XYZ file of C-alpha atoms in Angstrom:
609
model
C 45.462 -19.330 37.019
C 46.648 -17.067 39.870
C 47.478 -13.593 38.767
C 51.594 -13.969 39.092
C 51.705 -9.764 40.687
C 48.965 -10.324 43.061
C 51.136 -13.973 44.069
C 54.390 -12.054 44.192
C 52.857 -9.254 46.296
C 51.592 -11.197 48.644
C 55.217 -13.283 49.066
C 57.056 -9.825 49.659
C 54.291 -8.649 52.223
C 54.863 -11.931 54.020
C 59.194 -11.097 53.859
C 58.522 -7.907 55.116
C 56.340 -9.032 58.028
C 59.149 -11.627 59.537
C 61.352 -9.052 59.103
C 60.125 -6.262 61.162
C 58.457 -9.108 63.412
C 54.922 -9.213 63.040
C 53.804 -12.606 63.370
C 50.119 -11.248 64.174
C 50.188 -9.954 60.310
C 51.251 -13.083 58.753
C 47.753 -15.576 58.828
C 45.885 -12.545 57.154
C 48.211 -12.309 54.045
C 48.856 -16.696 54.375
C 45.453 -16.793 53.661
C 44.944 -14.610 50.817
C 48.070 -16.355 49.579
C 46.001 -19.776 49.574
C 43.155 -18.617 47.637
C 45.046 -17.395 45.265
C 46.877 -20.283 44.861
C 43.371 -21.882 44.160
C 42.944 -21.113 40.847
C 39.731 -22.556 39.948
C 37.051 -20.791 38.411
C 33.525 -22.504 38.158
C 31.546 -22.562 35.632
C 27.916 -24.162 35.843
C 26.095 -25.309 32.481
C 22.517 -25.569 33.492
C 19.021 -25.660 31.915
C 16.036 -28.064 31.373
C 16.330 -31.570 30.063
C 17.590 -32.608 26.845
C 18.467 -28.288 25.906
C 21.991 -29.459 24.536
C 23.860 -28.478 27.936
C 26.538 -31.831 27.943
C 27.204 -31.102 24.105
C 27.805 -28.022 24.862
C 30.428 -28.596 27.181
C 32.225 -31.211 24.648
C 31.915 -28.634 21.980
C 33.865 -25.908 24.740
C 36.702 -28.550 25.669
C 36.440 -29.680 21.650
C 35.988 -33.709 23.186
C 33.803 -35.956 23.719
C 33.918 -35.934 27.481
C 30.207 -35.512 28.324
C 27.390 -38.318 26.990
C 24.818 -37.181 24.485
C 22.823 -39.034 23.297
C 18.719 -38.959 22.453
C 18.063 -41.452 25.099
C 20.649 -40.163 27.326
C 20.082 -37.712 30.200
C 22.452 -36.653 32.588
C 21.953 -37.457 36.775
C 25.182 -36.793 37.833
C 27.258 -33.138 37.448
C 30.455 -33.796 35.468
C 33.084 -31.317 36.628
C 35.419 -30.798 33.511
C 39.149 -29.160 34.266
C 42.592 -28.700 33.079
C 44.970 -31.697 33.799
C 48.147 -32.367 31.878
C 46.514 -35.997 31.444
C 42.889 -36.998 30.728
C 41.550 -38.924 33.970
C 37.956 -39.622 35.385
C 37.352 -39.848 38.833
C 33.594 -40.514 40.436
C 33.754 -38.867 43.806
C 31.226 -39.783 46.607
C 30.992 -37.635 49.685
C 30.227 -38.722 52.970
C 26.430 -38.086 53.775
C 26.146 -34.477 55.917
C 28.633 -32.747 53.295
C 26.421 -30.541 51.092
C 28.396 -32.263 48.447
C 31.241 -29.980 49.765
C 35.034 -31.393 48.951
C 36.538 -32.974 51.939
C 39.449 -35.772 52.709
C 36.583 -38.537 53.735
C 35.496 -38.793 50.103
C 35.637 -41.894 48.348
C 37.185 -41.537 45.170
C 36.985 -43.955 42.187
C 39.275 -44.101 38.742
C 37.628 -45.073 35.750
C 38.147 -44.742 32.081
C 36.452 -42.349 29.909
C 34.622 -44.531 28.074
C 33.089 -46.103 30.915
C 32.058 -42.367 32.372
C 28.653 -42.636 30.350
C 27.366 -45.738 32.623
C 28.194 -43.324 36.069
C 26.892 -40.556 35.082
C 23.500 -41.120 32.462
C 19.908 -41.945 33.786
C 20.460 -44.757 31.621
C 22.985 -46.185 33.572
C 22.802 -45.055 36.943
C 18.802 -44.444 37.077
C 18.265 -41.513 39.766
C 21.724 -41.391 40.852
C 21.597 -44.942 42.343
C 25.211 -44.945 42.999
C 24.907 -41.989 45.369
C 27.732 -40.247 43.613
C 28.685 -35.884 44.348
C 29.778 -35.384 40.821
C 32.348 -37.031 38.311
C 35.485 -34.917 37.575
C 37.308 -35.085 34.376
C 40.940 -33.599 33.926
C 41.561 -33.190 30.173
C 44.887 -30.523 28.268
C 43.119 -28.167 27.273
C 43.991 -24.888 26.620
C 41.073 -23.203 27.510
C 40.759 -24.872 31.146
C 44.304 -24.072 31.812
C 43.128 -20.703 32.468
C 41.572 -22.114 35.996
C 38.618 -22.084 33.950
C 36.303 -25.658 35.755
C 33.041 -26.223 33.862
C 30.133 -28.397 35.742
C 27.660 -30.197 33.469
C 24.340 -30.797 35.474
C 21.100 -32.635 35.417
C 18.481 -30.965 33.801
C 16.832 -28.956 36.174
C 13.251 -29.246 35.566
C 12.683 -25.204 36.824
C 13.280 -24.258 39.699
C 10.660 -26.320 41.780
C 12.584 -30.078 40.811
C 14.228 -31.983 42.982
C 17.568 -31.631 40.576
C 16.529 -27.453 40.461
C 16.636 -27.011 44.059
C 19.849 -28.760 43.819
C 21.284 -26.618 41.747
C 20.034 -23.345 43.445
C 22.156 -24.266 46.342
C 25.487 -24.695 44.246
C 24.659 -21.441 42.542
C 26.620 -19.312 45.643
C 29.600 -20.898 45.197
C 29.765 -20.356 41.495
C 31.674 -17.581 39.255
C 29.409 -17.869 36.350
C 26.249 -19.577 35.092
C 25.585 -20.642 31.866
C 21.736 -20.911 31.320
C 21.065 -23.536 28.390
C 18.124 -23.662 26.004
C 17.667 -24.648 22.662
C 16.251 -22.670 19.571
C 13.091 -24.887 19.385
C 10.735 -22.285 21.716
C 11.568 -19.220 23.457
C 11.846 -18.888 27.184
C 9.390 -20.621 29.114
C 8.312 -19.324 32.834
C 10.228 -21.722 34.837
C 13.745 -20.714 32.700
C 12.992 -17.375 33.581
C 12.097 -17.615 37.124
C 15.382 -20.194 37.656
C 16.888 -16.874 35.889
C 15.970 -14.439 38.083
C 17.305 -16.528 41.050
C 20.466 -17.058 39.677
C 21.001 -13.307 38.977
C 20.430 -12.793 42.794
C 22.956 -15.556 43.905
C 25.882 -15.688 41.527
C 27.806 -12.320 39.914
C 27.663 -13.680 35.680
C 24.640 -15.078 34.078
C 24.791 -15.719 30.666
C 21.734 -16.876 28.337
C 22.970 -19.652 25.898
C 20.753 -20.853 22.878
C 22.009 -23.836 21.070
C 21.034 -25.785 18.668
C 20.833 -23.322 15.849
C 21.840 -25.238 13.240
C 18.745 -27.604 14.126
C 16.508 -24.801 13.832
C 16.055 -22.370 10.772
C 13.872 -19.547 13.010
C 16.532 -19.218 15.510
C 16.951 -15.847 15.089
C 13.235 -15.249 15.703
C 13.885 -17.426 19.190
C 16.178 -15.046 20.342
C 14.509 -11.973 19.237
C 11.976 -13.161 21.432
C 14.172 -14.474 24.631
C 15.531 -10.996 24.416
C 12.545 -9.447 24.752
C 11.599 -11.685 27.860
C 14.849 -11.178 29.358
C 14.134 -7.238 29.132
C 10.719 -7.291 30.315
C 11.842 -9.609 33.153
C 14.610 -7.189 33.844
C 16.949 -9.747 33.865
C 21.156 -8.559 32.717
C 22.259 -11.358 30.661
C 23.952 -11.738 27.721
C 22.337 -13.870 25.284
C 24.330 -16.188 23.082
C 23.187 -18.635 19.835
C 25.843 -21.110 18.896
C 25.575 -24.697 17.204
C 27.565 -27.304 19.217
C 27.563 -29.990 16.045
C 29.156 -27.315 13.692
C 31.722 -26.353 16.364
C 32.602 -30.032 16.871
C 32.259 -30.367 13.016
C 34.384 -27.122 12.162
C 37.206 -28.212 14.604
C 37.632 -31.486 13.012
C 37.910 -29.964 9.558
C 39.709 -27.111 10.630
C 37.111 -24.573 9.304
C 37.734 -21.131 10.622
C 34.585 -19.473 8.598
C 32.068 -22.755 10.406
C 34.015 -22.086 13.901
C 32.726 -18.083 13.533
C 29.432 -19.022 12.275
C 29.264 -21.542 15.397
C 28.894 -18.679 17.374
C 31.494 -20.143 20.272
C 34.112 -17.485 19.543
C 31.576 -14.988 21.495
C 31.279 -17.916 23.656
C 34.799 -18.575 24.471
C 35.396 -14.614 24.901
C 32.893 -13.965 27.501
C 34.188 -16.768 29.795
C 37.719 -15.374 29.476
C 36.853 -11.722 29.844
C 34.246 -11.576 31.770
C 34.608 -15.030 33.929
C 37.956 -16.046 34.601
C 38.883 -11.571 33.935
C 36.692 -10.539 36.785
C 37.677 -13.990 38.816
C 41.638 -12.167 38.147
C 40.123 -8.990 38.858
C 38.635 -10.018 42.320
C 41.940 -11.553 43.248
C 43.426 -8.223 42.049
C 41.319 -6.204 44.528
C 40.684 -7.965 47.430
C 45.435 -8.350 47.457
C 46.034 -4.874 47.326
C 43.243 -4.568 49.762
C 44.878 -7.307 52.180
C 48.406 -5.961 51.579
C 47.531 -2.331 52.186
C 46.147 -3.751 55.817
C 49.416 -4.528 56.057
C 51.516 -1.314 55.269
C 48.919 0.414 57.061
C 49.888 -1.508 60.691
C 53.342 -1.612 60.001
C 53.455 2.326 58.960
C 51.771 3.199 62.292
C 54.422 1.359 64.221
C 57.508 2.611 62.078
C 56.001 6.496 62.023
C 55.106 7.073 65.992
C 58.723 5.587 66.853
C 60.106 7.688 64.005
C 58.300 10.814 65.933
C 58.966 9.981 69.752
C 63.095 9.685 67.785
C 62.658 13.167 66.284
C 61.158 14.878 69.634
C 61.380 13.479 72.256
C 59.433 15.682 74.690
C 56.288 14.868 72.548
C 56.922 11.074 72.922
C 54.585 11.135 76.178
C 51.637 13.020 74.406
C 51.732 10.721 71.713
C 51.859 7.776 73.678
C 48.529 8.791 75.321
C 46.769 9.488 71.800
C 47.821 5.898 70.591
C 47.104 4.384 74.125
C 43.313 5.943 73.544
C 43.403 4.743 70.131
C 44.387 1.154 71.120
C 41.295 1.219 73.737
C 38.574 2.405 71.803
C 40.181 -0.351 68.907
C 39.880 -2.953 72.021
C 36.401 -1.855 72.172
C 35.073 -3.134 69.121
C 36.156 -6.879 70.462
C 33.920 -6.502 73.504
C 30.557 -7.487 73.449
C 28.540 -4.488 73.898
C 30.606 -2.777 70.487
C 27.456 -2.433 68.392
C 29.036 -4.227 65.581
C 28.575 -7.370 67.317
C 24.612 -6.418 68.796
C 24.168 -6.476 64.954
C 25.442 -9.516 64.212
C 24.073 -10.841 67.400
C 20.418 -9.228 66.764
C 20.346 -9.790 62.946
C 21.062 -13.419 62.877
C 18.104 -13.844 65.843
C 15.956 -11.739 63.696
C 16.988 -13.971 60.674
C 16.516 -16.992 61.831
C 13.069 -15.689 62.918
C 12.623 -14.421 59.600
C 13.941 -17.295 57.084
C 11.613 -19.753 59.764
C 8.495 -17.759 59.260
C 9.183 -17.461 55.689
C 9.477 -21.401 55.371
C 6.592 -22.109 57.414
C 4.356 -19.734 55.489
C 5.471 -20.942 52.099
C 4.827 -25.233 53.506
C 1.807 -24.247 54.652
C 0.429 -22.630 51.678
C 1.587 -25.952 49.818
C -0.104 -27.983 52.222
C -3.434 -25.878 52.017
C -3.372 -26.439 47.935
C -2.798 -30.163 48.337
C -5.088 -31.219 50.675
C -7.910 -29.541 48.833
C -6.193 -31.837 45.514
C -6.706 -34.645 47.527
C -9.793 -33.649 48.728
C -11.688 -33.053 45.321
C -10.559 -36.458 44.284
C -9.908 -39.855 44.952
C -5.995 -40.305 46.066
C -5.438 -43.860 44.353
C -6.749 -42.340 40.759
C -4.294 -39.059 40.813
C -1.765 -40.032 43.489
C 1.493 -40.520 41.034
C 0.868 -37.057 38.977
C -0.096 -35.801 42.560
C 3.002 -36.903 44.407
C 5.141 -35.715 40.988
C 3.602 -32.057 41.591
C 4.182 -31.654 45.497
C 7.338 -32.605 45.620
C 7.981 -30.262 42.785
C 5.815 -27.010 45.347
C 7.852 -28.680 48.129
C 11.242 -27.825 46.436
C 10.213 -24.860 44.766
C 9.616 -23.329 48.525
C 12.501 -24.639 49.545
C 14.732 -22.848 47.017
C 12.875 -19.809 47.335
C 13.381 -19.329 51.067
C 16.937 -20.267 50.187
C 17.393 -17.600 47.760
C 16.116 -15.091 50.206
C 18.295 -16.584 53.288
C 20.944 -15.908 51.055
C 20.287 -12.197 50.000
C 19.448 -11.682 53.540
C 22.842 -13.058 55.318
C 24.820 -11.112 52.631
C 22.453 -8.054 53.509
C 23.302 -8.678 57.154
C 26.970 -9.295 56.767
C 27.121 -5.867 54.800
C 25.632 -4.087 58.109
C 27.878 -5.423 60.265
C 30.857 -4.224 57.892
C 29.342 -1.020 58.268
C 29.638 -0.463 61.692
C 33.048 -1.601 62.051
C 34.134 0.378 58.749
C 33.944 3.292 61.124
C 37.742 1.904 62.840
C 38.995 0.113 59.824
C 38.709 -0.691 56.598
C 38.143 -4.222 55.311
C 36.203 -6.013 53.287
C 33.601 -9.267 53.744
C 34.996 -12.521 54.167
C 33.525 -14.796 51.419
C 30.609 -16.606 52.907
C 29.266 -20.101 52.031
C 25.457 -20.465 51.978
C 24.530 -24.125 51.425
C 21.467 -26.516 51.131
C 18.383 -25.025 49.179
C 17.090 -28.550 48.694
C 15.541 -31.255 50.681
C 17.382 -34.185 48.258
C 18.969 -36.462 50.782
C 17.112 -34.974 53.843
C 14.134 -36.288 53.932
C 12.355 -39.868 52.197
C 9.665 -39.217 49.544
C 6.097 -39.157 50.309
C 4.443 -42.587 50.152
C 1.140 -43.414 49.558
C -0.357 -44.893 52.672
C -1.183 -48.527 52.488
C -5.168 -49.234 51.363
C -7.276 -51.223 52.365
C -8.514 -53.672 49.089
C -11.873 -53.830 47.682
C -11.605 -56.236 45.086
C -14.851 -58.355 43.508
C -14.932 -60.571 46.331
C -14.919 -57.801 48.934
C -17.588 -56.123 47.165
C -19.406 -59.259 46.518
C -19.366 -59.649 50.542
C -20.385 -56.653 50.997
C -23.488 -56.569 48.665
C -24.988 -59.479 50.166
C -24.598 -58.965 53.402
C -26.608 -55.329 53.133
C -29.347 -56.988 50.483
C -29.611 -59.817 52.869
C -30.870 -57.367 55.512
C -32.825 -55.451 53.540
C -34.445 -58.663 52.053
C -35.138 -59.845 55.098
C -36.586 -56.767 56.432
C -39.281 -56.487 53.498
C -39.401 -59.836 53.335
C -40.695 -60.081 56.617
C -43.063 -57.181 56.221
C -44.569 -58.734 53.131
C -45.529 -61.666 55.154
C -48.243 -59.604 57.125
C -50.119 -59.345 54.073
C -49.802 -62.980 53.318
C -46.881 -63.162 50.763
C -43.729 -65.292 50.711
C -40.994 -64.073 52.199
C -39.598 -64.524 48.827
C -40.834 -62.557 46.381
C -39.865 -59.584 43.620
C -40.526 -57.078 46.601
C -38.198 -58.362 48.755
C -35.193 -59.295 46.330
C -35.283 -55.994 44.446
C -35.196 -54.107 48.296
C -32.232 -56.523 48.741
C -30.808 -55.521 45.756
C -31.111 -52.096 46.296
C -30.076 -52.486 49.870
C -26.366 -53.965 48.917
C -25.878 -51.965 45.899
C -26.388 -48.997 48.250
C -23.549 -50.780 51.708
C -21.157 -50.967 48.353
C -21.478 -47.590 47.752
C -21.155 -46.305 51.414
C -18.675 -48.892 52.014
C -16.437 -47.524 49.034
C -17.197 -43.815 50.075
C -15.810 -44.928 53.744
C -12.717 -46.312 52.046
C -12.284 -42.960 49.677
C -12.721 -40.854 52.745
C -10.289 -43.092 55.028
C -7.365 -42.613 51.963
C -8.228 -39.065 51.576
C -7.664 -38.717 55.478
C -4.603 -40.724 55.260
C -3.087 -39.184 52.634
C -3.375 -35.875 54.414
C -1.942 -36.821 57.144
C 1.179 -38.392 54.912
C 1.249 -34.704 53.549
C 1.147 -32.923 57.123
C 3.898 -34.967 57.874
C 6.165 -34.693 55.349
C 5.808 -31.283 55.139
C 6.554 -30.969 59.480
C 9.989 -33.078 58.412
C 11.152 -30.748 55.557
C 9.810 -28.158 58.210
C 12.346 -29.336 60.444
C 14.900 -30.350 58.034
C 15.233 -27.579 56.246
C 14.602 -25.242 59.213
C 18.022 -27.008 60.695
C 19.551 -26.197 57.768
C 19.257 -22.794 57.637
C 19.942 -22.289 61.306
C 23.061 -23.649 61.244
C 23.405 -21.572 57.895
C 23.251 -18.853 59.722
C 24.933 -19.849 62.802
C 28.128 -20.586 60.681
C 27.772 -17.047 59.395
C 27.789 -15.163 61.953
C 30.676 -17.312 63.453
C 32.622 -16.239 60.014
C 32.044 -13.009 60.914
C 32.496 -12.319 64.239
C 35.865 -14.808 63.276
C 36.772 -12.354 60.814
C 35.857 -8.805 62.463
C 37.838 -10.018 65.912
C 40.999 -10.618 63.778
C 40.817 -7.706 62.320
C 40.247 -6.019 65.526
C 43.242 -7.636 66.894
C 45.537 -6.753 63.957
C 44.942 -3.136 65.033
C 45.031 -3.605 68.402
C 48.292 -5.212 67.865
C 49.467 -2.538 65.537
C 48.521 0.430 68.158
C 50.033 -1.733 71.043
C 53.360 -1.745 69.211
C 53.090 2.019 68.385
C 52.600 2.585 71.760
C 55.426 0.802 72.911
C 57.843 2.270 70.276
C 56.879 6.110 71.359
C 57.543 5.475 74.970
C 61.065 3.933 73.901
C 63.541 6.624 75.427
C 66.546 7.083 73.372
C 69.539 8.236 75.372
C 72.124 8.249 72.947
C 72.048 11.072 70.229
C 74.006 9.219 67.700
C 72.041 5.833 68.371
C 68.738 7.918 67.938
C 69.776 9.495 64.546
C 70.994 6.154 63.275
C 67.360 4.823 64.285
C 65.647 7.901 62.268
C 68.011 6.922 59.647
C 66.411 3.354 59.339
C 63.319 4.134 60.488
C 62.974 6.362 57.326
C 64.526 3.700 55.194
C 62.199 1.428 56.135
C 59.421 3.485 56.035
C 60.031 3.985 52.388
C 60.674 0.192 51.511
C 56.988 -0.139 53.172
C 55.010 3.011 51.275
C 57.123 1.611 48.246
C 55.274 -1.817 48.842
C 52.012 -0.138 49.590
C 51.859 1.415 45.880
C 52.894 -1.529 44.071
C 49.329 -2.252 46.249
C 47.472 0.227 44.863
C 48.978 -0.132 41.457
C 47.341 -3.759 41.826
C 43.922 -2.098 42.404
C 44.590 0.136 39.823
C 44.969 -2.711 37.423
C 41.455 -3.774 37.694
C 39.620 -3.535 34.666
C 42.484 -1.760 32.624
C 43.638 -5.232 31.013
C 46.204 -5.952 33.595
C 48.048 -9.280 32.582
C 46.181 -12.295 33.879
């Protein structure tokens, strides 16, 4: 939930700004009053098929929200959250949405029993339905932290359709949960999804279940351990047993619940999860509110000097006046804060479009030689299975980098404007990273048949002519046209037009099917490419959105300063009753400015939550 100090900080900034009339100070702290109203912390459970991810999450919420079953695999994410009463609703977005939450979605009630036939391959085969996710409200607890936990389809690695999907979601997360069972240690895909999730979301944790399936567990994750170091990958790595945590909770077993291993569990989602989510929230208030003091301090303390003298009101005046032009500066274009952001998001686009290209091409290189060292109608499923898996295993990569890139850039633009003011990024929302619902599968192009009866056509139309043609020449010498020379050079002849003619046809799909692969790689070209431009385009709109505000916060701030030292005070006694509230004032702000810092300060120190 919202940390209750950072909430009640934020109301008394807001007071204190409609009090000394600064409207231009308000949306800043409104905002950071909204997302800290938004208490949800997400949670993704991820991992290959059938690793034990959906009973894990029952196991967490100690229900039987997610299916499991042997048969049963999930195809639609199940968002799990606190709700004083347990409800299901499907939700499906309107197409164009990256699956992000808006008022156009069509929502759905259903039971909970019937949330296995929405949300299984077994009942909704490939995500049919076209649902976003399924979100279940159930009292829990654990989840009345904020804490939000998203079962999702098995992944497959990183290069599946459902992988890529995932990638994408992974920016918007507070923790991953990486799923896989004692049976085998780490396999290359886990790791590699691993080492992408590290670079997009701050907590990765390593979770090994079924233990209680498996009596060389511990020699598992000895070993996923040792991959996780070599890989030099942070994670903490935790074994528990879903069926004896289920098991121990219905028996009330404390000794089982330990040995479950979901005590370590439950503790690293509320310390370091939903603690560093509070911790976050703690930092980037004080932050916000000290933005605040800051403006209205510079106000309150030049009109508290032009009170106290006067003569040096005019000097003063000019310092802030310079102050408030060079702060006016940074809004124009030619402040190199903006040629950054300008220049950088050219050069990434450049960049991210290269890197797309390069990585399509070199998939389209290694198919066409598949489909060129055999014939496409013998290997054209397992074919079609394994480029669309290259196809989205580009895709996520150049995603992942996009990502670490527009961060990189949005930290250089911070830079250069850190040199007026300090602030902090706005949070920035990378999405896509997979080509599911942009573009249609590849399809094998229609062939052309060459059943018995074509072949049978075929044969005797080349053993007729080269029957006929020996024939002929045998009947020089004074033989039949008939004979064994002629029909065995007939034979020969239309065994050998079958052979070219089904060579022609092997070499007209292999062409085809080439040309099905150049083209579906040009549409995720484009598709994607689209995607990432207007990525990018959105960012630097945040940003230049963000850094202009800020800019006019101060500008606003020094304007007022301005205006207060030029104030002449005739009056003695009215301008020693001014100091006299001025300095009142002043403290009730530097008073609110500490309780600021004492926020910051909290961070990390167990501050109440």
């Amino acid at each position: 939930m919202a940390v209750p100090e950072a909430v009640a900080l934020v109301d008394l900034a807001l007071k204190a700004v409609t009090a000394y009339d600064r409207p231009d100070l308000a949306p800043r702290l409104r905002q950071t009053k909204a997302r800290l109203t938004d208490p949800v912390v997400r949670v993704l459970v991820v991992g290959e098929f059938k690793q034990g991810k959906s009973q894990l999450v029952n196991a967490l919420v100690n229900a039987t929200v997610c299916p499991v079953d042997d048969d049963i695999a999930t195809a639609v994410p199940t968002l799990v959250r606190f709700g004083e009463e347990t409800s299901v609703t499907l939700v499906r977005e309107a197409p164009g949405t990256d699956g992000v939450a808006t008022e156009k979605a069509e929502r759905t009630v259903v039971g909970l029993d019937q949330l296995a036939e929405h949300v299984s391959e077994a009942g909704n085969p490939g995500n049919r339905a076209r649902l976003t996710r399924a979100e279940v409200t159930l009292p829990r607890k654990l989840l009345q932290s904020g804490l939000a936990l998203v079962d999702t389809p098995g992944v497959g690695g990183l290069g599946s359709a459902h992988g890529a999907a995932t990638m994408s979601a992974l920016p918007t997360a507070d923790a991953v949960l990486l799923v896989s069972d004692a049976s085998q240690e780490y396999t290359a895909p886990e790791l590699e999804f691993l080492q992408a999730a590290r670079k997009l979301c701050p907590n990765v944790a390593c979770i090994v279940t079924k233990t209680d399936l498996y009596p060389h567990w511990r020699r598992i994750v000895e070993l996923d351990e040792r991959h996780l170091r070599t890989a030099r990958i942070d994670a903490e790595l935790l074994p528990v047993s879903s069926a004896l945590r289920l098991h121990a909770a219905r028996t009330q077993d404390l000794d089982l619940i330990a040995e479950s291993g979901f005590q370590a569990l439950t503790s690293f989602l509320l310390r370091k999860v939903v603690g560093a989510a509070d911790d976050l929230d703690r930092r980037s208030t004080s932050q916000d509110v000290l933005v605040t003091c800051q403006a209205l301090e510079a106000t309150m303390r030049a009109e508290l000097m032009s009170q106290n003298d006067p003569e040096k009101a005019g000097q003063l005046a000019r310092e802030l006046e310079a102050a408030r032009s060079r702060v006016d500066g940074l809004r124009q274009r030619s402040a190199r804060w903006q040629t950054t952001l300008t220049d950088g998001v050219a050069d990434l686009i450049a960049d991210i479009e290269y890197d797309l290209r390069d990585r399509l091409r070199a998939v389209s290189r290694d198919a066409e030689q598949l489909l060129e060292d055999a014939d496409p109608a013998d290997i054209w499923d397992q074919f079609a299975e394994w480029f669309h898996k290259q196809v989205a295993h580009a895709v996520a990569q150049n995603f992942v980098w996009t990502t670490e890139r527009a961060r990189w850039l949005a930290e250089q633009v911070a830079e250069h404007f850190a040199e007026a003011v300090d602030v902090t990024l706005p949070e920035l929302r990378v999405a896509g990273g997979s080509v599911a619902g942009l573009v249609d599968p590849l399809e094998m192009p229609a062939d052309e048949k060459f059943g018995i009866g074509q072949k049978l056509f075929v044969g005797a139309r080349g053993g007729y002519g080269g029957m006929l043609m020996f024939g002929l020449a045998s009947t020089f010498a004074g033989i039949a046209l008939l004979n064994p020379l002629s029909v065995g050079a007939g034979l020969l002849f239309g065994a050998k037009t079958v052979r070219d003619e089904k060579k022609r046809l092997k070499q007209r799909r292999q062409a085809e099917s080439k040309n099905a692969v150049r083209r579906h790689i040009d549409e995720v070209t484009f598709q994607v490419g689209k995607d990432s431009r207007d990525n990018l385009r959105r960012i630097q709109r945040d940003l230049r959105d963000h850094f202009t505000t800020v800019a006019d916060e101060l500008s606003e701030a020094l304007k007022e300063s301005v205006a207060a030292a030029q104030t002449a005070l005739k009056d003695d006694a009215e301008r020693q009753q001014r100091v006299a509230d001025l300095e009142a004032e002043l403290e009730r702000v530097t008073g609110l400015a500490e309780r600021a810092r004492a926020l910051a300060a909290a961070v990390g120190s167990g501050g109440p939550t």
